[in-house]
Coordinates of C-alpha atoms in Angstrom, one line a residue:
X264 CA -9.1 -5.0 29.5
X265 CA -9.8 -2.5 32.3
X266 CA -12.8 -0.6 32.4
X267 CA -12.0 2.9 32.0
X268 CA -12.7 6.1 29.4
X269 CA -14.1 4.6 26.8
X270 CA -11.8 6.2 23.8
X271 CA -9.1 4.9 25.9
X272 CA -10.7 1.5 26.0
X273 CA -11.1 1.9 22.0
X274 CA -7.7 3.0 21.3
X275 CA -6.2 -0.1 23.4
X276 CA -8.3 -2.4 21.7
X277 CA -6.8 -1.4 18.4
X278 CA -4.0 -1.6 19.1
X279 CA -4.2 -5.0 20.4
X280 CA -5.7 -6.1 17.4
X281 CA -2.6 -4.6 15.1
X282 CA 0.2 -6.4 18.2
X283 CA -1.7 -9.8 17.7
X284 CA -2.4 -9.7 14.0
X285 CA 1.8 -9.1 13.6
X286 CA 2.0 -12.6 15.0
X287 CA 0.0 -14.5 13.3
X288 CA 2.0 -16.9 11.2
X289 CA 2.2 -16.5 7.5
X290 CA 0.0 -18.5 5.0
X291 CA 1.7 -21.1 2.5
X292 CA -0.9 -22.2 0.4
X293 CA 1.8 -24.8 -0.2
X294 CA 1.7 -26.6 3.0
X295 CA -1.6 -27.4 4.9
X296 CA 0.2 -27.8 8.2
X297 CA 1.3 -24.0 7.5
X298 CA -2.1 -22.6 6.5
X299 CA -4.3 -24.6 9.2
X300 CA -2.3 -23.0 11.8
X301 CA -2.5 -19.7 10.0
X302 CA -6.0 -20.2 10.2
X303 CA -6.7 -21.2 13.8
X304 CA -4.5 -18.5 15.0
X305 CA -6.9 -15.9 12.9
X306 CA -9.9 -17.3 14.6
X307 CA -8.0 -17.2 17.8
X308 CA -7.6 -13.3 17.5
X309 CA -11.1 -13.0 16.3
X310 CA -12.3 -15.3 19.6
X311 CA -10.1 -13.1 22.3
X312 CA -11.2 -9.6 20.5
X313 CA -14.9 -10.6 20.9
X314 CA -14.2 -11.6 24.6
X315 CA -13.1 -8.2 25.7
X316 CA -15.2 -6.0 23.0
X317 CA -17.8 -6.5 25.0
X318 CA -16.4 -4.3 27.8
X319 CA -15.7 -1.5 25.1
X320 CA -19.1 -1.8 23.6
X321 CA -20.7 -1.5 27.0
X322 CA -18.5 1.6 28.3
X323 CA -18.8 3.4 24.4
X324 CA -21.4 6.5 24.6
X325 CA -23.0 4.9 21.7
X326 CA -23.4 1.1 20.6
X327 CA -22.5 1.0 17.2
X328 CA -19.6 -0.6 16.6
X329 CA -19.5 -3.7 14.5
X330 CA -19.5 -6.9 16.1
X331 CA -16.4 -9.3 16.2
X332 CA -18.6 -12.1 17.1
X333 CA -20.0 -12.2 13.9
X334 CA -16.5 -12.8 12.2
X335 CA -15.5 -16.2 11.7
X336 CA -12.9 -17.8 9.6
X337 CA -14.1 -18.6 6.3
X338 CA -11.4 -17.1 4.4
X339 CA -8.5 -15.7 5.6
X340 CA -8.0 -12.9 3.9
X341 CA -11.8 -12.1 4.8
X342 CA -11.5 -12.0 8.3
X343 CA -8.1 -10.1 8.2
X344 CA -9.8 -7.5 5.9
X345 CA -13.2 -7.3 8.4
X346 CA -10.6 -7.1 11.6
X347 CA -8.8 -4.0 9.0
X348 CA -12.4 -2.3 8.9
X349 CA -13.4 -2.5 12.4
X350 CA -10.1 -1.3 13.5
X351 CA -10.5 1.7 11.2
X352 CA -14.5 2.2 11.9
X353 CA -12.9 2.3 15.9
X354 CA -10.0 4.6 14.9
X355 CA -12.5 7.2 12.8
X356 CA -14.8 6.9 16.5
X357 CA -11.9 7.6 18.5
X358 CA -10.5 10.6 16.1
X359 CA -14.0 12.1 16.0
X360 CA -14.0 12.1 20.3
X361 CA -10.7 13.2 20.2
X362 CA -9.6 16.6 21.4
X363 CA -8.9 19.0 18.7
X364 CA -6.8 21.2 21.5
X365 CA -2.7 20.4 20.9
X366 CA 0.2 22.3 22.8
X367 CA 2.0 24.7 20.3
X368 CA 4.2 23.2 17.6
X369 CA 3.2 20.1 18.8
X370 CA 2.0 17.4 16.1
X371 CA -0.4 14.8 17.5
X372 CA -1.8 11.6 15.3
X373 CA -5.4 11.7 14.7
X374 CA -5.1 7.7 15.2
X375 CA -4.0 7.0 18.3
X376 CA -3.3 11.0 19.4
X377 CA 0.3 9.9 20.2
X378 CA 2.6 13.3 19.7
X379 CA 5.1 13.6 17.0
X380 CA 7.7 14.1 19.8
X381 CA 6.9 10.6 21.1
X382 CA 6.4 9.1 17.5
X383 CA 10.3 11.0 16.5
X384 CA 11.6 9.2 20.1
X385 CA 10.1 5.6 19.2
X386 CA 11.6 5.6 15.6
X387 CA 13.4 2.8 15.9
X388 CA 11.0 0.6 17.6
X389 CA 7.8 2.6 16.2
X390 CA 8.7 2.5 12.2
X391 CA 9.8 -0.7 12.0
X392 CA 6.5 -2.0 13.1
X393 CA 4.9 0.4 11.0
X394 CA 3.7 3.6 13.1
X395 CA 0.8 4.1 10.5
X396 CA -0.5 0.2 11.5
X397 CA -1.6 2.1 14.6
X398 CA -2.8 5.1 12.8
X399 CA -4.7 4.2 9.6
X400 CA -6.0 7.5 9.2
X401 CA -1.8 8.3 8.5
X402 CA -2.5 12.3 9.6
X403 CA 0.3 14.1 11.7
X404 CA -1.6 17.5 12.2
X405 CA 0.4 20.1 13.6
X406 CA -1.2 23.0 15.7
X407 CA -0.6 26.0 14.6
X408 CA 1.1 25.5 10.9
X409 CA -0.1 22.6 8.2
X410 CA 1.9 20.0 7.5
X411 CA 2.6 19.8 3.4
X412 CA 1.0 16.9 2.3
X413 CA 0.9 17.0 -1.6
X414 CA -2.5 14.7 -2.5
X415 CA 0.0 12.4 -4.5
X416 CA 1.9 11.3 -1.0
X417 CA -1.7 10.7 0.4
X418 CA -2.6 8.5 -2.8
X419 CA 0.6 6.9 -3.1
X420 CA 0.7 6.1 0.8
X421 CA -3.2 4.5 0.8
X422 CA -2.4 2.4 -2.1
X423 CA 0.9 1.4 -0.5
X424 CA -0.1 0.9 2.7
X425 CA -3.2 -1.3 1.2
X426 CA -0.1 -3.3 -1.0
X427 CA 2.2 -4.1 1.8
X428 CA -1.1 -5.3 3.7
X429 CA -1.9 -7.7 1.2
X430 CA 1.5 -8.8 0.6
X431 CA 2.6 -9.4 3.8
X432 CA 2.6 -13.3 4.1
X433 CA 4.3 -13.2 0.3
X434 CA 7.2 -11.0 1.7
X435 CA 7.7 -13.1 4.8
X436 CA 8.1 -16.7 2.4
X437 CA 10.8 -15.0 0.0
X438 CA 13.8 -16.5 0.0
X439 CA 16.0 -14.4 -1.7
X440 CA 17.5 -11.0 -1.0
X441 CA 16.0 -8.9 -3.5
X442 CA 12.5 -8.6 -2.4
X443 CA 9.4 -6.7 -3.7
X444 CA 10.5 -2.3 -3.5
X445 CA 10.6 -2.5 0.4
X446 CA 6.8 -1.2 0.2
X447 CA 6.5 -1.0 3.9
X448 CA 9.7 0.5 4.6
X449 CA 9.5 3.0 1.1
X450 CA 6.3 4.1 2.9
X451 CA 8.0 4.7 5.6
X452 CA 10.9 6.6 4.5
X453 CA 8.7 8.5 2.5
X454 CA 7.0 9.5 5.6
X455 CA 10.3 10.6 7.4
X456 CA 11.1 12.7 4.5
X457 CA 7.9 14.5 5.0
X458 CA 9.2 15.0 8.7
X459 CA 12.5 16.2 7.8
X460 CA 11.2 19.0 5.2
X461 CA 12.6 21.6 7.4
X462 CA 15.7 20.1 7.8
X463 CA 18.4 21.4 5.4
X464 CA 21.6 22.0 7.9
X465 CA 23.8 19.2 5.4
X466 CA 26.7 20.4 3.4
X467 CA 24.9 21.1 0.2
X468 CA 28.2 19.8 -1.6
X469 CA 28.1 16.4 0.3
X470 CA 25.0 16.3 -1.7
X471 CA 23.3 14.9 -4.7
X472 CA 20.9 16.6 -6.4
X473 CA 17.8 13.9 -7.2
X474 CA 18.7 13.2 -10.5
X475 CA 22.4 12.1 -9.9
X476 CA 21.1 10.0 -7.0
X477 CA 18.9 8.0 -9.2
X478 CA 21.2 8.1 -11.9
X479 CA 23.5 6.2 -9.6
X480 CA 21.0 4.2 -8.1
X481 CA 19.8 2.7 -11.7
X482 CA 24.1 2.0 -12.6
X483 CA 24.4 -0.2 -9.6
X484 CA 25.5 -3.7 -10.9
X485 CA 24.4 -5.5 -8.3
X486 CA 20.7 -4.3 -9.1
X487 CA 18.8 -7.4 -10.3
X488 CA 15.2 -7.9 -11.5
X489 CA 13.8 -11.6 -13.2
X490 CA 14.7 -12.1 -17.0
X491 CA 11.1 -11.4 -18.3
X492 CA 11.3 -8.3 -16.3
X493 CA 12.1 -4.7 -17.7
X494 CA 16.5 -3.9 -15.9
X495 CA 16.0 -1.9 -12.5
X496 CA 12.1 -2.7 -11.7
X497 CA 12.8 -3.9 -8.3
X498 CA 15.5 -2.7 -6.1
X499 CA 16.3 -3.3 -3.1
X500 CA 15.4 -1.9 1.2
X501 CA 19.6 -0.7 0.9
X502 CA 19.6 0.9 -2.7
X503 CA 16.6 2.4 -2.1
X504 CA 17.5 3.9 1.4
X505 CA 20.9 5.1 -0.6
X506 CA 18.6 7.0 -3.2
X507 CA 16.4 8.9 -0.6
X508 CA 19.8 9.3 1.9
X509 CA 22.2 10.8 -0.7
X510 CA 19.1 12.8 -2.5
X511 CA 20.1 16.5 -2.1
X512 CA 17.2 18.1 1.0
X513 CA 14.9 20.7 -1.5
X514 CA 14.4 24.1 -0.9
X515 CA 11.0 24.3 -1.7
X516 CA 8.0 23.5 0.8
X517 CA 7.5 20.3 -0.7
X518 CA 9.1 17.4 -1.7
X519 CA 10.2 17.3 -5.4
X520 CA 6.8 15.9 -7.2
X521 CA 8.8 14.3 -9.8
X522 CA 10.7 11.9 -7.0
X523 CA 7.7 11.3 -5.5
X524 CA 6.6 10.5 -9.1
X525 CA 9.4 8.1 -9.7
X526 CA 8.9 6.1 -6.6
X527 CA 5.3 5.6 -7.4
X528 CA 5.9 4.6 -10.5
X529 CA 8.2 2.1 -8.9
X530 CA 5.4 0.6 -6.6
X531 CA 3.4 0.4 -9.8
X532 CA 5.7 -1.4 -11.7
X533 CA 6.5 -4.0 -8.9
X534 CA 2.5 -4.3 -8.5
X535 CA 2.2 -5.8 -12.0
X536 CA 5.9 -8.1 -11.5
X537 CA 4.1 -9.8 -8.4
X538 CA 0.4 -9.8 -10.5
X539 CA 2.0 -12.0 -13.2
X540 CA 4.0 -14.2 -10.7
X541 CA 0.8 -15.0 -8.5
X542 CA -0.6 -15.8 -11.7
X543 CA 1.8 -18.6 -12.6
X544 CA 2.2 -19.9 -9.0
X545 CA -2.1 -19.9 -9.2
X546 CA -2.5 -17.8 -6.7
X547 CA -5.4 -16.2 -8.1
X548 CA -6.9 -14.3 -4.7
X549 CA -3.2 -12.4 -4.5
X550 CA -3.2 -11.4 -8.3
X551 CA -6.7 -10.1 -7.8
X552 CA -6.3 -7.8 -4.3
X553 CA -3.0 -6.4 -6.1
X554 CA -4.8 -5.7 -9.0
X555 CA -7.1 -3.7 -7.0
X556 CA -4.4 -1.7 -5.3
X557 CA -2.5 -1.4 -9.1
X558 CA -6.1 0.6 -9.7
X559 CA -5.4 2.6 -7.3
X560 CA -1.8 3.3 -8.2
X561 CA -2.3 4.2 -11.6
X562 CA -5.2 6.4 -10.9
X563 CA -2.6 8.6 -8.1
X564 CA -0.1 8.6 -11.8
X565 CA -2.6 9.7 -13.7
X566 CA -3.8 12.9 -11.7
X567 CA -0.1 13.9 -10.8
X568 CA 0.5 13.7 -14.9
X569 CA -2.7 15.0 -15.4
X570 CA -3.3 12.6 -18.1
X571 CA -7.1 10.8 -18.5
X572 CA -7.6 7.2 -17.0
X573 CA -8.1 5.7 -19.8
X574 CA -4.5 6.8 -21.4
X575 CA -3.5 5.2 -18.3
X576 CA -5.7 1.9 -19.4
X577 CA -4.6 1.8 -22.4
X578 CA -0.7 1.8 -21.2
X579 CA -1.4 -1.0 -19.3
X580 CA -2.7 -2.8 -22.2
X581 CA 0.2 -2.2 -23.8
X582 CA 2.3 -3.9 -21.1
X583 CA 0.1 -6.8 -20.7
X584 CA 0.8 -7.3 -24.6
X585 CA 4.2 -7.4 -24.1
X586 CA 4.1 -9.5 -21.0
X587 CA 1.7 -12.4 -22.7
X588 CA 2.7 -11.8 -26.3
X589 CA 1.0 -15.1 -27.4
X590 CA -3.0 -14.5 -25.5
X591 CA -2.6 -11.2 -27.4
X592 CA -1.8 -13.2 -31.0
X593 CA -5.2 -15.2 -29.7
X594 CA -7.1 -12.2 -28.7
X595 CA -7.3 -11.0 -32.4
X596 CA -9.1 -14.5 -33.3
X597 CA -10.7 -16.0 -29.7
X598 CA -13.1 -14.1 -28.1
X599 CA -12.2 -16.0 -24.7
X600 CA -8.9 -14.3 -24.6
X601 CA -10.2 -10.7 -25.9
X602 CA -12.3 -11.4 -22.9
X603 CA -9.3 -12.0 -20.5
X604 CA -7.6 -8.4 -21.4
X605 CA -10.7 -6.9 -21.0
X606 CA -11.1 -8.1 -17.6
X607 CA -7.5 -7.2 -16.8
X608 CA -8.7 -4.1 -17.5
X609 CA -11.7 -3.2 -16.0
X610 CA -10.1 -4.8 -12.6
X611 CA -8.0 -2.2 -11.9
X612 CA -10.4 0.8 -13.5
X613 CA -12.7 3.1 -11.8
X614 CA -15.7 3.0 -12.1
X615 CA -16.2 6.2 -14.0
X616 CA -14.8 4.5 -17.4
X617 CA -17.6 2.8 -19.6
X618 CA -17.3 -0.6 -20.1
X619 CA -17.6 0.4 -23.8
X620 CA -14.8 1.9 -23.7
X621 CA -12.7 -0.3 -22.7
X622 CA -13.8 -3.2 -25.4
X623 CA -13.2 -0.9 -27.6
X624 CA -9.5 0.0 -26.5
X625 CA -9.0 -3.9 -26.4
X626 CA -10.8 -4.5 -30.3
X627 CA -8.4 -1.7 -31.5
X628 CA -5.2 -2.8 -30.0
X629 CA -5.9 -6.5 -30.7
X630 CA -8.0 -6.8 -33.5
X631 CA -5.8 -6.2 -36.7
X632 CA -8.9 -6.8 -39.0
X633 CA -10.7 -4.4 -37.8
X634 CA -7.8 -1.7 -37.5
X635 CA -6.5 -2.6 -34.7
X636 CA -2.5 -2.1 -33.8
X637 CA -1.5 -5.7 -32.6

């Protein structure tokens, strides 16, 4: 790494750190050959970004940053989520250092202050590699007019982003053709559709409106989703490019808040399919980081519904009573498995819901004796 401005210095070193983590092989928990050399190739990145922070670090007007050489392997997903933090602690550094000055209409990325001429240019290249794992921050500000940016796309974009970080290696292993909702590319179609607001020059009667398009969308045959699993949870990268293709362009300034509504729900609904089959393939760490982003899911529903959290809560606990019919039978006479909802629970709740609460919620739902519902 040359020596040079530092921000410059900063902003290539992030982006070395998202070009070398796309090549690290996936993790099969299944086969040690797989995850030892998913491991040494994590502690490989983590030795070559502390050999050339030290340049940055040196050339920075102030030496705060965190330091790589303090990272080693002892997890994987530890030292992928400490790289995650740095590269955003860099990327907040770099933003604040950045110049706020932009040409007119002219959108630059507070991340990596690429313009949204180059960003529209790069699509094909860019999007597919995810422009936003260059730009955590996931900000196109415009110069002279504001972007809309309805706080539901913001909280449905951080929780997917988060998802499709944590699923990665999962999605790389499937072998068959229906995978998880597309979460990386959804995020990014969602974003083009932000970028295309202006856009309405199509023949309004080659058009769907939204409704028809997912009316469709939810009649294809060739839709399939696992037995235990509710008819049309997951779909497809192609169906779902069909839905937000064929959806008629809306007048309004925003996008419609009930699709964006529908495909949140979608990533929530997937979230808890792959929760319940990390749990019977025992791969606890997974169930537990989705749960974490299901949190943050249900919490973007619950503010666009304007409904409370815990009439969200106690939805899921519905769901998880039909999913594991026989722990909830248990749950009304073991206090082990009354436990286990609770925790299910409480994993994916803020922390502005009492505990209380919560047990409660559970006794009442699963605790016939005591007037409960189960």
């Amino acid at each position: 790494m040359r020596e040079g401005d530092p921000m410059e210095n900063l902003a290539r070193l992030c982006r070395l750190i998202a070009e070398k983590r796309d090549a690290i092989p996936h993790y099969d928990y299944r086969n040690d050959a797989s995850a030892k050399a998913h491991k040494d190739a994590v502690q490989a990145l983590v030795d070559e970004l502390s050999a050339t922070e030290g340049a940055v670090i040196k050339n920075s007007p102030q030496d705060s940053w965190i330091k790589l050489s303090g990272i080693r392997a002892t997890s994987t997903s530890g030292v992928l989520g400490a790289l995650a933090n740095w590269r955003a602690a860099a990327q907040k550094k770099i933003a604040a250092n950045a110049e706020t000055s932009v040409a007119p209409a002219e959108l630059r990325c507070t991340g990596c202050g690429s313009t949204w001429d180059d960003a529209r240019l790069a699509k094909e290249k860019v999007l597919r590699r995810g422009l936003l794992s260059c730009c955590p921050e996931r900000k196109m500000v415009p110069a002279h007019a504001r972007l809309a940016a309805p706080s539901l796309i913001e909280q449905a974009l951080e929780a997917v982003w988060k998802f499709s970080l944590v699923i990665e290696s999962s999605v790389r292993r499937n072998d068959g053709p229906y995978q998880y909702a597309g979460v990386k590319d959804a995020l990014d179609l969602v974003k083009e559709a932000r970028a295309s607001l202006s856009d309405q020059a199509q023949d309004a009667e080659e058009q769907l409106t939204p409704e028809e398009a997912w009316t469709i969308l939810c009649e294809t045959p060739d839709i399939t989703s696992p037995e235990e699993y509710p008819d049309h949870a997951l779909i497809t990268m192609e169906q779902l490019t069909s839905f937000m293709d064929r959806a008629a362009p809306t007048t309004q300034a925003e996008p419609s808040s009930s699709e964006l509504l529908t495909l949140v729900k979608l990533f929530r609904d997937t979230l808890e399919y792959y929760i319940r089959r990390d749990e019977k393939t025992g791969d606890s760490e997974g169930a537990a980081l989705k749960r974490n982003t299901l949190g943050i899911v249900m919490n973007a529903i619950a503010n666009a519904e304007g409904v409370s959290e815990l009439s969200v809560l106690e939805t899921h606990l519905k769901s998880l009573v039909i999913a594991n019919p026989e722990k909830a039978l248990l749950a009304a006479l073991d206090d082990d498995m009354r436990t286990w909802f609770i925790a299910e629970l409480t994993s994916v709740a803020s922390g502005q819901v009492p505990l209380t609460e919560i047990e409660t919620m559970v006794s009442r739902h699963l605790m016939p004796a005591k007037g409960g519902a189960a």
